[in-house]
mmCIF file of C-alpha atoms and ligand atoms in Angstrom:
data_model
loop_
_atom_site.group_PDB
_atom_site.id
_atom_site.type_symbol
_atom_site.label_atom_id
_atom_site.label_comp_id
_atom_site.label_asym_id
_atom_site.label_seq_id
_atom_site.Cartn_x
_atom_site.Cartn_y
_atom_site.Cartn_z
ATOM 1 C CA UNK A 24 -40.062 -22.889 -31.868
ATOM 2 C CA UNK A 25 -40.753 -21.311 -28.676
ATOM 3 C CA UNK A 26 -37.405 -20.272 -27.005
ATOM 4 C CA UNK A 27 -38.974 -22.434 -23.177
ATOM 5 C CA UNK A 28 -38.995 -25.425 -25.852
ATOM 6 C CA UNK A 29 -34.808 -25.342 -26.480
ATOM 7 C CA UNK A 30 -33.621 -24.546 -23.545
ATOM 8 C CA UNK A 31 -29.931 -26.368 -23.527
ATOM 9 C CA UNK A 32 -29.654 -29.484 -20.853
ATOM 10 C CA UNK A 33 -27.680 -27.707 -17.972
ATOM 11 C CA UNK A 34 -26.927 -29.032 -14.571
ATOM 12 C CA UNK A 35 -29.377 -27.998 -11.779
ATOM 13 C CA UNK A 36 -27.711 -26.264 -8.544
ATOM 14 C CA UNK A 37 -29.911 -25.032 -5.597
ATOM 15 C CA UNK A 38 -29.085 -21.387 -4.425
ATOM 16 C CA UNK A 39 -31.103 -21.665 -0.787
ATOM 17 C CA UNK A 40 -33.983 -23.283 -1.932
ATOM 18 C CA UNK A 41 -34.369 -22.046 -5.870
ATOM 19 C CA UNK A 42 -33.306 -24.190 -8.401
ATOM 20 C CA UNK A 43 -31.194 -22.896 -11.076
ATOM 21 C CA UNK A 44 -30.593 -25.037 -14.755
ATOM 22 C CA UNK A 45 -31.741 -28.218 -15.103
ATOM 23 C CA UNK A 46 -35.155 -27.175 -16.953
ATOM 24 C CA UNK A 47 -35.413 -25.282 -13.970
ATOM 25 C CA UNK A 48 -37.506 -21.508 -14.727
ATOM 26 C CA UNK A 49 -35.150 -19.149 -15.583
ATOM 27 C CA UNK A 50 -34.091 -16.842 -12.309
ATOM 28 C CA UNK A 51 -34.097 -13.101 -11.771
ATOM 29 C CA UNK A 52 -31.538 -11.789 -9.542
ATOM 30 C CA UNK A 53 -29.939 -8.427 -8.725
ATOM 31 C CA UNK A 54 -27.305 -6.924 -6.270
ATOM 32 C CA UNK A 55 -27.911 -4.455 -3.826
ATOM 33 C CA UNK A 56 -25.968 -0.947 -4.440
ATOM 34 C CA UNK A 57 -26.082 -0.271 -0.399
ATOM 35 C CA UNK A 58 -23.364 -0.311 1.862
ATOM 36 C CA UNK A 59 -23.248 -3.806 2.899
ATOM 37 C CA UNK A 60 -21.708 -2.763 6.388
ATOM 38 C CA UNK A 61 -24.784 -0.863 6.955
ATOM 39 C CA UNK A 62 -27.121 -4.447 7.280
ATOM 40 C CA UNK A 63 -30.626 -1.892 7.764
ATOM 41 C CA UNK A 64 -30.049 -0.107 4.437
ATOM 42 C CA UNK A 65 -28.999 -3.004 2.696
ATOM 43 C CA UNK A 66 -31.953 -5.183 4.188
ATOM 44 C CA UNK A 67 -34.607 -2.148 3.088
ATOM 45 C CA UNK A 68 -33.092 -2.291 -0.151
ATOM 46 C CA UNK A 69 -33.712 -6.214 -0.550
ATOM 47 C CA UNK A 70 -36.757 -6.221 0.824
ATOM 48 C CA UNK A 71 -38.310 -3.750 -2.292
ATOM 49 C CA UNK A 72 -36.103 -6.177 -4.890
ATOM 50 C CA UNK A 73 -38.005 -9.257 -3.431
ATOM 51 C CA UNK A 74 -41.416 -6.692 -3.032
ATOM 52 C CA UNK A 75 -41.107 -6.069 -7.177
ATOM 53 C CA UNK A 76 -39.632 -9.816 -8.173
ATOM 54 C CA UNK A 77 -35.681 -10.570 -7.290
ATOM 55 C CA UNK A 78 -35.525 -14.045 -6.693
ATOM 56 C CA UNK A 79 -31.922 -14.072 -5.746
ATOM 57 C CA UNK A 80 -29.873 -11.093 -4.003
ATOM 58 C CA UNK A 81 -26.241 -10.725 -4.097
ATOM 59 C CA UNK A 82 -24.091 -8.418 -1.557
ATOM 60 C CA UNK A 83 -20.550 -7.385 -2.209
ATOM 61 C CA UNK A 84 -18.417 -8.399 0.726
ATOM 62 C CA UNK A 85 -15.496 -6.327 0.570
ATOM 63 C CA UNK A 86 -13.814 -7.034 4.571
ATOM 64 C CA UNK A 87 -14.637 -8.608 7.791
ATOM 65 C CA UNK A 88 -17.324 -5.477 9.109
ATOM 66 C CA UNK A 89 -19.409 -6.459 5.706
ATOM 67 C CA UNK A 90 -19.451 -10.364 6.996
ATOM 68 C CA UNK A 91 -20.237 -9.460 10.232
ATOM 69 C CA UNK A 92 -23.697 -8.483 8.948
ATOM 70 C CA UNK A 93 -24.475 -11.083 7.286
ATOM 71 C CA UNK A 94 -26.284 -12.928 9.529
ATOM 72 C CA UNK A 95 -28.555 -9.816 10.325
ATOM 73 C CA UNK A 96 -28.880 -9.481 7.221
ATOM 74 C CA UNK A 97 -29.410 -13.372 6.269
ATOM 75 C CA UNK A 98 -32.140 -13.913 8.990
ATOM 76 C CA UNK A 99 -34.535 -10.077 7.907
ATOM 77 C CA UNK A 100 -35.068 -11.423 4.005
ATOM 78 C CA UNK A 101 -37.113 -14.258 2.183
ATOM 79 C CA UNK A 102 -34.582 -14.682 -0.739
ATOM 80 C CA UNK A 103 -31.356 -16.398 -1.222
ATOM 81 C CA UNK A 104 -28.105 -14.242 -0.585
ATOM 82 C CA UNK A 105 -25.218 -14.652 -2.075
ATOM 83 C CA UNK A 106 -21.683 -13.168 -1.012
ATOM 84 C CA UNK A 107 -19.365 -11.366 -3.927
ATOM 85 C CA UNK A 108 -15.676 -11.959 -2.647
ATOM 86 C CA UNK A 109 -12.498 -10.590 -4.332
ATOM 87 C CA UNK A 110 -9.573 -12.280 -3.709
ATOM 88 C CA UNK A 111 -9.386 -12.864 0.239
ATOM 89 C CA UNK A 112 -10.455 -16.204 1.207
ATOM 90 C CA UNK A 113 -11.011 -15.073 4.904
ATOM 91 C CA UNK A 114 -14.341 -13.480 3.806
ATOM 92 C CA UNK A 115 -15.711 -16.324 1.548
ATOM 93 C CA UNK A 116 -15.056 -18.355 4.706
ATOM 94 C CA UNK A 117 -17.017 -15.344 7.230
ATOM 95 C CA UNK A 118 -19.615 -15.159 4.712
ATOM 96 C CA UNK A 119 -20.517 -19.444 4.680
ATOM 97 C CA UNK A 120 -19.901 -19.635 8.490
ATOM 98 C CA UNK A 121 -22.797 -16.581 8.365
ATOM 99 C CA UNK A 122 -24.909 -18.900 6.037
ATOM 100 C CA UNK A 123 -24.965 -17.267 2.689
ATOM 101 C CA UNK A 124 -26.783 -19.392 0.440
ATOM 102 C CA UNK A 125 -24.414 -18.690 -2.753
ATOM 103 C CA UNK A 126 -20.362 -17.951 -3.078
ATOM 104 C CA UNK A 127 -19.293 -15.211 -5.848
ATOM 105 C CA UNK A 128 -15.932 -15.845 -6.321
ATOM 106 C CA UNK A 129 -13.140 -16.956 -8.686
ATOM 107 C CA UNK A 130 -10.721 -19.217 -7.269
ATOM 108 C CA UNK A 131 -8.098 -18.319 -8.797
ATOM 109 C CA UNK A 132 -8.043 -15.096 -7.148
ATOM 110 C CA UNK A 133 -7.861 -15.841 -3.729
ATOM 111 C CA UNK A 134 -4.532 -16.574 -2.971
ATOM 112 C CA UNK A 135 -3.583 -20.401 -3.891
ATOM 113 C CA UNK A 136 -4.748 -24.445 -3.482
ATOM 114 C CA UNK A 137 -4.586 -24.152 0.154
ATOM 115 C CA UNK A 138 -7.255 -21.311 0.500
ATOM 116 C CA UNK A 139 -8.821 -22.537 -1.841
ATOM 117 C CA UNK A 140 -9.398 -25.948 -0.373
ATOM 118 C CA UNK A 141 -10.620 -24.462 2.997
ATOM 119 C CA UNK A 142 -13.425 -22.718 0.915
ATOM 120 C CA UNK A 143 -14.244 -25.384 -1.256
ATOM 121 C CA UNK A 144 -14.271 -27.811 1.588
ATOM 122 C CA UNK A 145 -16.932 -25.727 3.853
ATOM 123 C CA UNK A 146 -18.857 -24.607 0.791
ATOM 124 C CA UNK A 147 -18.907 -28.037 -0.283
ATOM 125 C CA UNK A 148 -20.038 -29.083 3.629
ATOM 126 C CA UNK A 149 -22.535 -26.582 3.681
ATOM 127 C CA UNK A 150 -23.765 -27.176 0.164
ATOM 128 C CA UNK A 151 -23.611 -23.950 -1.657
ATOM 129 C CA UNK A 152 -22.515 -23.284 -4.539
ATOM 130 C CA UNK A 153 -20.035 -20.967 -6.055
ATOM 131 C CA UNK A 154 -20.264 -18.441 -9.111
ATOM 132 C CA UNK A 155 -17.480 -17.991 -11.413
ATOM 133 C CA UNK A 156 -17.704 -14.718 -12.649
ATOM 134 C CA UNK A 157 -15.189 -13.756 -15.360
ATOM 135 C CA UNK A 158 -15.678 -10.102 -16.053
ATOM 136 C CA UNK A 159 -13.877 -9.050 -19.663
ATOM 137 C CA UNK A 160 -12.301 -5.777 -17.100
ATOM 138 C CA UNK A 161 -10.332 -8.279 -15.116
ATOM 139 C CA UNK A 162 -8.937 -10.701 -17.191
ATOM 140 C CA UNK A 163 -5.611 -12.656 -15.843
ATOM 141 C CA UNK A 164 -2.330 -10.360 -17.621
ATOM 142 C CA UNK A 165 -1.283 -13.413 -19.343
ATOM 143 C CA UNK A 166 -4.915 -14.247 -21.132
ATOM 144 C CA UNK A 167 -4.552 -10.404 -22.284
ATOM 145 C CA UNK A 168 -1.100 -10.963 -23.672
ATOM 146 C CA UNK A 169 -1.800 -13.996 -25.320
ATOM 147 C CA UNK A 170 -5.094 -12.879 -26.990
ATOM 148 C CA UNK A 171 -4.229 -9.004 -27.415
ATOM 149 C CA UNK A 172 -8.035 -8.224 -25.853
ATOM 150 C CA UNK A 173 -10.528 -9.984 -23.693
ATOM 151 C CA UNK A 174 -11.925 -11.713 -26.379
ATOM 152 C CA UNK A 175 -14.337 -14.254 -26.188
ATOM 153 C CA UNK A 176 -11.960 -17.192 -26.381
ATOM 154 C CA UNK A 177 -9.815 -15.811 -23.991
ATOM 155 C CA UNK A 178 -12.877 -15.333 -21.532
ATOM 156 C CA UNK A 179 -13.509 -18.847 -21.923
ATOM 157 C CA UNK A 180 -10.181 -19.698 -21.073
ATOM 158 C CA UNK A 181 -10.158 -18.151 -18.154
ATOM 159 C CA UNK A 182 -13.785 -19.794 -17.146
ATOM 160 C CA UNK A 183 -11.957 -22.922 -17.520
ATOM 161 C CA UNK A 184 -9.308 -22.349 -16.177
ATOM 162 C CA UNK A 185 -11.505 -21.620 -12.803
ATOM 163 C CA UNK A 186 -13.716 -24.374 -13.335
ATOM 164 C CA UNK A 187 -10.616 -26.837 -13.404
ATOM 165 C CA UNK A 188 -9.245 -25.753 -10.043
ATOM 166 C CA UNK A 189 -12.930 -26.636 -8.687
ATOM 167 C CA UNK A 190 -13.204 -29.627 -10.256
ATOM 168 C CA UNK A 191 -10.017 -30.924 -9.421
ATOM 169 C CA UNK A 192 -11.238 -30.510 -5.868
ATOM 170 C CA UNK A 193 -14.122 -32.524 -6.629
ATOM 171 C CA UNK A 194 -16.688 -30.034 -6.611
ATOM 172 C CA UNK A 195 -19.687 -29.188 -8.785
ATOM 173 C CA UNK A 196 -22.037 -26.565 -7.467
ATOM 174 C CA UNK A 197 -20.924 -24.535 -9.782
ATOM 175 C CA UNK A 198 -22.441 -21.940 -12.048
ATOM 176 C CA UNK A 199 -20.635 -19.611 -14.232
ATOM 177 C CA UNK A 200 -20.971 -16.207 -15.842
ATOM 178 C CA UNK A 201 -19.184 -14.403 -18.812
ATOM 179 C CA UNK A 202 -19.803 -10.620 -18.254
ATOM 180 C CA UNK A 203 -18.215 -7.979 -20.754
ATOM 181 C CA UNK A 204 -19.943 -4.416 -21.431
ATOM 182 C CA UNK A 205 -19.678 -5.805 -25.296
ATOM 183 C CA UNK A 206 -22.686 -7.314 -26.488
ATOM 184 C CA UNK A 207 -21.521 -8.983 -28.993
ATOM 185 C CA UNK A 208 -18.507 -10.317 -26.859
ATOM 186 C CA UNK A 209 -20.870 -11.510 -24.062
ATOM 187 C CA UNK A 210 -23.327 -13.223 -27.450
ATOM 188 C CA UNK A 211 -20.128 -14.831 -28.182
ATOM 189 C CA UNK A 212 -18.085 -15.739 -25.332
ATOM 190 C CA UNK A 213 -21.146 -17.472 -23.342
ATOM 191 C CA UNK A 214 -22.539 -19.295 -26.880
ATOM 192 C CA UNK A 215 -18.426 -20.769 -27.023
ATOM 193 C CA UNK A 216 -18.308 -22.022 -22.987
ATOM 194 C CA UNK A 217 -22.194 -23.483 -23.236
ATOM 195 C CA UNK A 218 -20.758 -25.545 -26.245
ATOM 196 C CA UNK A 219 -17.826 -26.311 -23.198
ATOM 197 C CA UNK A 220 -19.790 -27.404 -20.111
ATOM 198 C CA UNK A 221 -23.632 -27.992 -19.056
ATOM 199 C CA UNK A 222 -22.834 -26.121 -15.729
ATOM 200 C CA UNK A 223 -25.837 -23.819 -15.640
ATOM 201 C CA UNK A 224 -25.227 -20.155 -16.771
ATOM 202 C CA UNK A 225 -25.695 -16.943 -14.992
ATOM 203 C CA UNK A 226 -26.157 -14.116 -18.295
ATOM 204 C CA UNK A 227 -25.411 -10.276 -18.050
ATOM 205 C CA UNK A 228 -23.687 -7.384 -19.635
ATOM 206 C CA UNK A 229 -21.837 -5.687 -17.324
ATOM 207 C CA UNK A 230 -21.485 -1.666 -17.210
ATOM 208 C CA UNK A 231 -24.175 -1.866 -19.394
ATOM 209 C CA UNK A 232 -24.927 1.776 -18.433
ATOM 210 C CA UNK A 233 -27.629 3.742 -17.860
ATOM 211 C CA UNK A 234 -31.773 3.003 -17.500
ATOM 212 C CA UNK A 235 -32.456 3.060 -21.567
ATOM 213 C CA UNK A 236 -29.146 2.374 -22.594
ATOM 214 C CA UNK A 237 -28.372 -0.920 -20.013
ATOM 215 C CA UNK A 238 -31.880 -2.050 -20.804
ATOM 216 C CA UNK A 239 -31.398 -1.868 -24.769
ATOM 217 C CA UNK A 240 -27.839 -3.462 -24.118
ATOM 218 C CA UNK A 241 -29.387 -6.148 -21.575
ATOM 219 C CA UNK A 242 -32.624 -7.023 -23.972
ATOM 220 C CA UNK A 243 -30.063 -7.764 -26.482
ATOM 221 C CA UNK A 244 -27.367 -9.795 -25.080
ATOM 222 C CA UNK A 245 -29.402 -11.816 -22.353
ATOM 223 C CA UNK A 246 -32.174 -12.187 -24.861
ATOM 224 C CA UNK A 247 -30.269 -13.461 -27.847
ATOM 225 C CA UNK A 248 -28.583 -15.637 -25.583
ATOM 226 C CA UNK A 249 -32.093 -17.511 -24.107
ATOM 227 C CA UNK A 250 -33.640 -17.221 -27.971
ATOM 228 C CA UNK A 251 -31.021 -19.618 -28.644
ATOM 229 C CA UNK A 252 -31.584 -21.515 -25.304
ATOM 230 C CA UNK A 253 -28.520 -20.242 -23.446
ATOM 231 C CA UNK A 254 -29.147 -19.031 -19.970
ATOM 232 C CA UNK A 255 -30.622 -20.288 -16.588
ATOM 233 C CA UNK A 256 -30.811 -17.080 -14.534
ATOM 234 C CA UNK A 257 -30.256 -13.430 -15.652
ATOM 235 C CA UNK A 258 -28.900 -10.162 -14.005
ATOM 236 C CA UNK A 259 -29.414 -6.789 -15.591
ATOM 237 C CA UNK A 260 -27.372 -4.355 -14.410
ATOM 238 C CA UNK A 261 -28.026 -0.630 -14.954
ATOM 239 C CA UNK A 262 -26.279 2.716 -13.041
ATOM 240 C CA UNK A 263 -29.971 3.235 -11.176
ATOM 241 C CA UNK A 264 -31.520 1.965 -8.104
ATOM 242 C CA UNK A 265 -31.495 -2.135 -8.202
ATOM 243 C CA UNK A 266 -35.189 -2.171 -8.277
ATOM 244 C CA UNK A 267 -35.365 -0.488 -11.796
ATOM 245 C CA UNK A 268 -33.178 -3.782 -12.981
ATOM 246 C CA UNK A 269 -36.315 -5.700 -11.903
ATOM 247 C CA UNK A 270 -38.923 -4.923 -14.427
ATOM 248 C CA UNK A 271 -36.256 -4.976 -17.274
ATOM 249 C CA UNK A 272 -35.469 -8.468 -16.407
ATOM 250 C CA UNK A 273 -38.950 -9.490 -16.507
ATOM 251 C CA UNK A 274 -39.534 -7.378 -19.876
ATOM 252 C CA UNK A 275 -36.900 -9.732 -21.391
ATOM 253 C CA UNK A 276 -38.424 -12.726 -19.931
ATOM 254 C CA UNK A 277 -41.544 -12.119 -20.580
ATOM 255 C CA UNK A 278 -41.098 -11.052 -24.590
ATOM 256 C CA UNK A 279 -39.459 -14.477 -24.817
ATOM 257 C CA UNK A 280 -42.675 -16.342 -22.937
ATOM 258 C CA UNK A 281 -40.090 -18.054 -20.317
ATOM 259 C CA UNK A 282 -41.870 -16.408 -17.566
ATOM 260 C CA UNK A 283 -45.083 -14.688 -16.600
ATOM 261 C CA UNK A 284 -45.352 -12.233 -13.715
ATOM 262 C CA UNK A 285 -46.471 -9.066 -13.184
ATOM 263 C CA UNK A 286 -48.207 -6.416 -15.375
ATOM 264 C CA UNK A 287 -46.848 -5.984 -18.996
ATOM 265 C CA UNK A 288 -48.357 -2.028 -19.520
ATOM 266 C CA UNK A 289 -49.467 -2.152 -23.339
ATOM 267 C CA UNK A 290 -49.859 1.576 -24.818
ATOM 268 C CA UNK A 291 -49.804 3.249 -27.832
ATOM 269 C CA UNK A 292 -47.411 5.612 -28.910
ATOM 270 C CA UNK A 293 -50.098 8.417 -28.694
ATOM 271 C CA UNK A 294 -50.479 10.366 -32.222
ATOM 272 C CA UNK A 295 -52.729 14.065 -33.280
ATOM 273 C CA UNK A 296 -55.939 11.993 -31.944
ATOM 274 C CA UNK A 297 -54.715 11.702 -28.610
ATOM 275 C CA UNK A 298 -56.722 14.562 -26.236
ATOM 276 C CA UNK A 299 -54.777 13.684 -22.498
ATOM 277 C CA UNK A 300 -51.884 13.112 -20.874
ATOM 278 C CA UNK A 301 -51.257 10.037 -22.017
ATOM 279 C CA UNK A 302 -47.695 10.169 -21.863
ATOM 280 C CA UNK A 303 -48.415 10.759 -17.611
ATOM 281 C CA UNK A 304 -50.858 8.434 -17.194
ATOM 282 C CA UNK A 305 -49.061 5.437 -18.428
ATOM 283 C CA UNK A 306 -45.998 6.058 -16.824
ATOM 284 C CA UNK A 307 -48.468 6.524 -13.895
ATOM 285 C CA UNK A 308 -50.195 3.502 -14.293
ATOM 286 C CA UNK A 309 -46.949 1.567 -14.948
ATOM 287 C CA UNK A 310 -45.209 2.389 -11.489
ATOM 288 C CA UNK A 311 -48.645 1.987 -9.736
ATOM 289 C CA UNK A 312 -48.749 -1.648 -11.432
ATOM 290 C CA UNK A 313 -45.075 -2.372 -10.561
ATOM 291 C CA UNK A 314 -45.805 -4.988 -7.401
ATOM 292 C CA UNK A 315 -48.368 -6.522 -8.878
ATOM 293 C CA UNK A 316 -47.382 -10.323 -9.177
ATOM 294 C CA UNK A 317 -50.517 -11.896 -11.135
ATOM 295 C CA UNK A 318 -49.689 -12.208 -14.903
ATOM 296 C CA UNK A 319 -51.901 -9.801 -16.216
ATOM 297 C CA UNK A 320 -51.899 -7.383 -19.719
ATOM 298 C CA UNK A 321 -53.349 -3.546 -19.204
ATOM 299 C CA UNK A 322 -53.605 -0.993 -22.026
ATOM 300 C CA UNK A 323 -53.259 2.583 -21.639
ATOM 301 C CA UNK A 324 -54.542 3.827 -24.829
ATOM 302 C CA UNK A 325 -54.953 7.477 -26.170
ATOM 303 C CA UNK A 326 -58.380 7.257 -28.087
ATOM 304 C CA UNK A 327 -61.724 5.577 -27.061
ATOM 305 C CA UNK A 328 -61.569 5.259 -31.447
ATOM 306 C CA UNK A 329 -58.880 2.730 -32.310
ATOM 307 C CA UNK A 330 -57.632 2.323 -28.619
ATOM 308 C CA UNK A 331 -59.641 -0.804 -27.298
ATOM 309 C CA UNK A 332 -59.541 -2.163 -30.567
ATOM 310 C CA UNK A 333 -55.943 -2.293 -31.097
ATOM 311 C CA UNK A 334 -55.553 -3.623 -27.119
ATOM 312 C CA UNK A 335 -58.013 -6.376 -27.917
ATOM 313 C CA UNK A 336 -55.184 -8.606 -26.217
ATOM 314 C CA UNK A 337 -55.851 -6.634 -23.080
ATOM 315 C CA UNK A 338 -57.130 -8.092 -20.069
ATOM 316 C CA UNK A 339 -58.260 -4.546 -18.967
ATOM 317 C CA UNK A 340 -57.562 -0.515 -20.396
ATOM 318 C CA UNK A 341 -58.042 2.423 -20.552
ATOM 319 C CA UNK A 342 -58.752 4.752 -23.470
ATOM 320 C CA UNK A 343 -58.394 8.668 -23.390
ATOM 321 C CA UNK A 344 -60.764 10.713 -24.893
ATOM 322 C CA UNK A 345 -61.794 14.859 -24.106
ATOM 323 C CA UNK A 346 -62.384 14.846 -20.454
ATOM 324 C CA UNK A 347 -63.164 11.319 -19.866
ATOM 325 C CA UNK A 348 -62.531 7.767 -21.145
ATOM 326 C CA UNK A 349 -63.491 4.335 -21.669
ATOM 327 C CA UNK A 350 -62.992 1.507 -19.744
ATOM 328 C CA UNK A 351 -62.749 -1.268 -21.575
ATOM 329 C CA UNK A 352 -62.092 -5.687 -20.989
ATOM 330 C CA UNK A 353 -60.592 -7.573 -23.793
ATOM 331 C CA UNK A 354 -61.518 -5.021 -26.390
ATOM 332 C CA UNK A 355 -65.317 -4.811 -25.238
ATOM 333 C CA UNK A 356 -66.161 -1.596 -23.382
ATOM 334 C CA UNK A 357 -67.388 -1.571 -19.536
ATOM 335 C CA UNK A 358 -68.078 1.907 -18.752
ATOM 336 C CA UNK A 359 -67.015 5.675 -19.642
ATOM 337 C CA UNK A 360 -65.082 7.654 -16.697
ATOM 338 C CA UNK A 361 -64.552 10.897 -15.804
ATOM 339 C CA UNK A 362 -60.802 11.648 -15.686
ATOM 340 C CA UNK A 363 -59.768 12.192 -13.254
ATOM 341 C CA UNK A 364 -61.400 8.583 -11.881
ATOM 342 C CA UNK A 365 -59.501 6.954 -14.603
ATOM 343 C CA UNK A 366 -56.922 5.449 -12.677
ATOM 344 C CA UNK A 367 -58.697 4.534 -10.012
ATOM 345 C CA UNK A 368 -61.304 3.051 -11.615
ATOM 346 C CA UNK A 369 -58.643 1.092 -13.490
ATOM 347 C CA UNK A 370 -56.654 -0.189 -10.424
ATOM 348 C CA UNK A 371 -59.729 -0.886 -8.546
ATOM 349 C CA UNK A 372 -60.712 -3.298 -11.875
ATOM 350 C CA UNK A 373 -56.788 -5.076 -11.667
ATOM 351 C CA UNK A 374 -57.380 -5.370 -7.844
ATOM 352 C CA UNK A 375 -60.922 -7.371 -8.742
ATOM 353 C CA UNK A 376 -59.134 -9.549 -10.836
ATOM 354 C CA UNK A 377 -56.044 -9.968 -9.613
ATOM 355 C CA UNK A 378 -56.921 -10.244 -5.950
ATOM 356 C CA UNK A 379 -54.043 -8.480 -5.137
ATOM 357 C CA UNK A 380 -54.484 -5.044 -2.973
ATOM 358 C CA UNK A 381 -52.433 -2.491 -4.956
ATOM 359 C CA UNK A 382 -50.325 -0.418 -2.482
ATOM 360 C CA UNK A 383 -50.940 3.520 -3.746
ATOM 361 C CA UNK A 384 -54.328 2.642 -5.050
ATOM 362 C CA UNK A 385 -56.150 5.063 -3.080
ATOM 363 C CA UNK A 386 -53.929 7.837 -3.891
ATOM 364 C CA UNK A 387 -53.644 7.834 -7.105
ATOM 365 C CA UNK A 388 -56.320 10.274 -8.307
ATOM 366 C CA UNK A 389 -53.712 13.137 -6.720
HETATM 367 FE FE1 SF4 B 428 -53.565 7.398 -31.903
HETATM 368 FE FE2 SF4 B 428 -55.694 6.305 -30.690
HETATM 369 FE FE3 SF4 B 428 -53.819 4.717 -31.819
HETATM 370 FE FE4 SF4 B 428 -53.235 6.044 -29.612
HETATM 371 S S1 SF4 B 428 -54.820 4.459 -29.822
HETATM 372 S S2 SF4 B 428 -51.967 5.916 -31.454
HETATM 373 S S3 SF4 B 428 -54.379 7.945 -29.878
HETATM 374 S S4 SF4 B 428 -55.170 6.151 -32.873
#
């Protein structure tokens, strides 16, 4: 069975205008890395997440200079923004007076019932919803005596304990998220709390680490999770640039056929038949591909022998041979190239079908 087909029943909240559980597609989101207090540098940043996919965008707030941007930063981007707050209520209030579209926040970190009324009340007023986010770094002392580690029960616990306070205050916009940097933990702890509640589920692994490592990390733990249905938007986080979380996220999604977008680069490994750079031209090809939004699957293979062959699935490719290659549509050849006119023969061929102008296109002979 197709992992779209058992998708668990969640809840459906709205973060600004995008729908997340309820059947809903899953979301991709990511959080900027700028200086929130600097609103231009944070709003360039935002603008190339929604340029390669981020439907969602989260800013941490950390004092009352960071929620004076907001606005600015609100009213320059297309995409929901949501406001990470630790532990002083003041700036969950700032950042929903500003019009943040989504809360980050635990209430049981910001400093008691009365607080937290006042937020609940406004969010509530203004309709947005709030993230728990228990993170296996910061769980409460007495969880960690009790269960020795932050163990999946104990991360659970603490969930609930969060989603009580909210619920006792009548409120349900609520969507919750289980991060540890232990895949197996995060497998675990989010599989035990979606057995618990059908509030829809934000997945990650958190300081899951570098590009390779945090995607191999990422690939397992959110994808095992929506394999088995689990999961209504995702966030991989990696120690790079934001944008490079992007195409990961869409990797994962896209292996597990819950969403289509965007190029997925097919290529072969290259082997003692390959005669060019293959190694370059893909990973040329692949950033050069990166905006493209149309569903689409291109092969960069190394021999005009096997290559089109074995990227019969291909909507369009490329196979190397000595000083020029093939062109080729579905596994049927179109023309041979020079090449150096390789690539741009090959964008100009994704631009026909797509209908999508590709950004670097004409300079990517150089
Ligand atoms: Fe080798 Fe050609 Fe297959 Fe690439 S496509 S691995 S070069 S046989």
């Amino acid at each position: 069975m197709n992992p779209s087909e058992r998708r668990r029943p969640t809840r459906q909240v709205l973060v600004g205008g995008v729908p997340i559980g309820g059947g809903a597609p899953v979301v991709v989101q990511s959080m900027t890395n700028t200086n929130t207090r600097d609103w231009r540098a944070t709003v360039d940043q935002i603008k190339r997440l929604e340029d390669g996919g981020c439907e969602i965008v989260r800013v941490a707030v950390p004092d009352e200079t960071a929620v004076e941007q907001l606005p600015s930063i609100r009213k320059a981007i297309r995409i929901p923004l949501v406001a990470d707050i630790h532990f002083d209520h003041r700036l969950a209030l700032g950042a929903l007076r500003a019009g943040v579209d989504g809360l980050r926040l635990n209430p049981g970190n910001i400093g008691g019932p009365d607080k937290v009324r006042k937020v609940v009340k406004m969010a509530r007023e203004r309709a947005v919803p709030i993230r728990i986010g228990v993170n296996g770094g910061s769980l409460e002392k007495d969880l960690l005596a009790r269960y020795g580690h932050p163990t999946p029960e104990a991360m659970v616990e603490s969930a609930l304990r969060h989603i009580r306070i909210l619920e006792d205050l009548d409120f349900n916009l609520i969507k919750v998220s289980l991060k540890s940097s232990d895949v197996l933990h995060t497998i675990a702890s989010y599989r035990l709390l979606s057995n618990k509640v059908d509030y829809p589920l934000h997945l990650g692994v958190t300081e899951a680490g570098t590009l390779v490592a945090g995607a191999v990390k990422s690939a397992l733990g959110i994808g095992m999770l929506l394999f088995e249905g689990i999961g209504d938007t995702i966030r991989v986080s990696l120690t790079k640039d934001p944008e490079e979380e992007i195409p990961v996220a869409y990797g994962i999604l896209r292996s597990l056929k819950l969403r289509e977008r965007g190029v997925e680069l097919v290529s072969c490994p290259t082997c003692g038949r390959t005669e060019i750079d293959l190694i370059g031209l893909a990973e040329k090809v692949e950033r050069l591909l990166r905006r493209v939004r149309t569903p689409l699957r291109v092969a960069v293979m190394g021999c005009v022998v096997n290559g089109p062959g074995e990227a019969r699935e291909a909507d369009v490719g490329i196979a190397g041979g000595r000083g020029s290659g093939l062109l080729f549509r579905k596994g049927g050849r179109i023309e041979k190239v020079p090449e150096a006119e390789l690539i741009p023969r090959l964008l100009a061929e994704v631009e026909r079908i797509t209908g999508e102008k590709i950004p670097d296109a004409q300079c990517s002979s150089q």
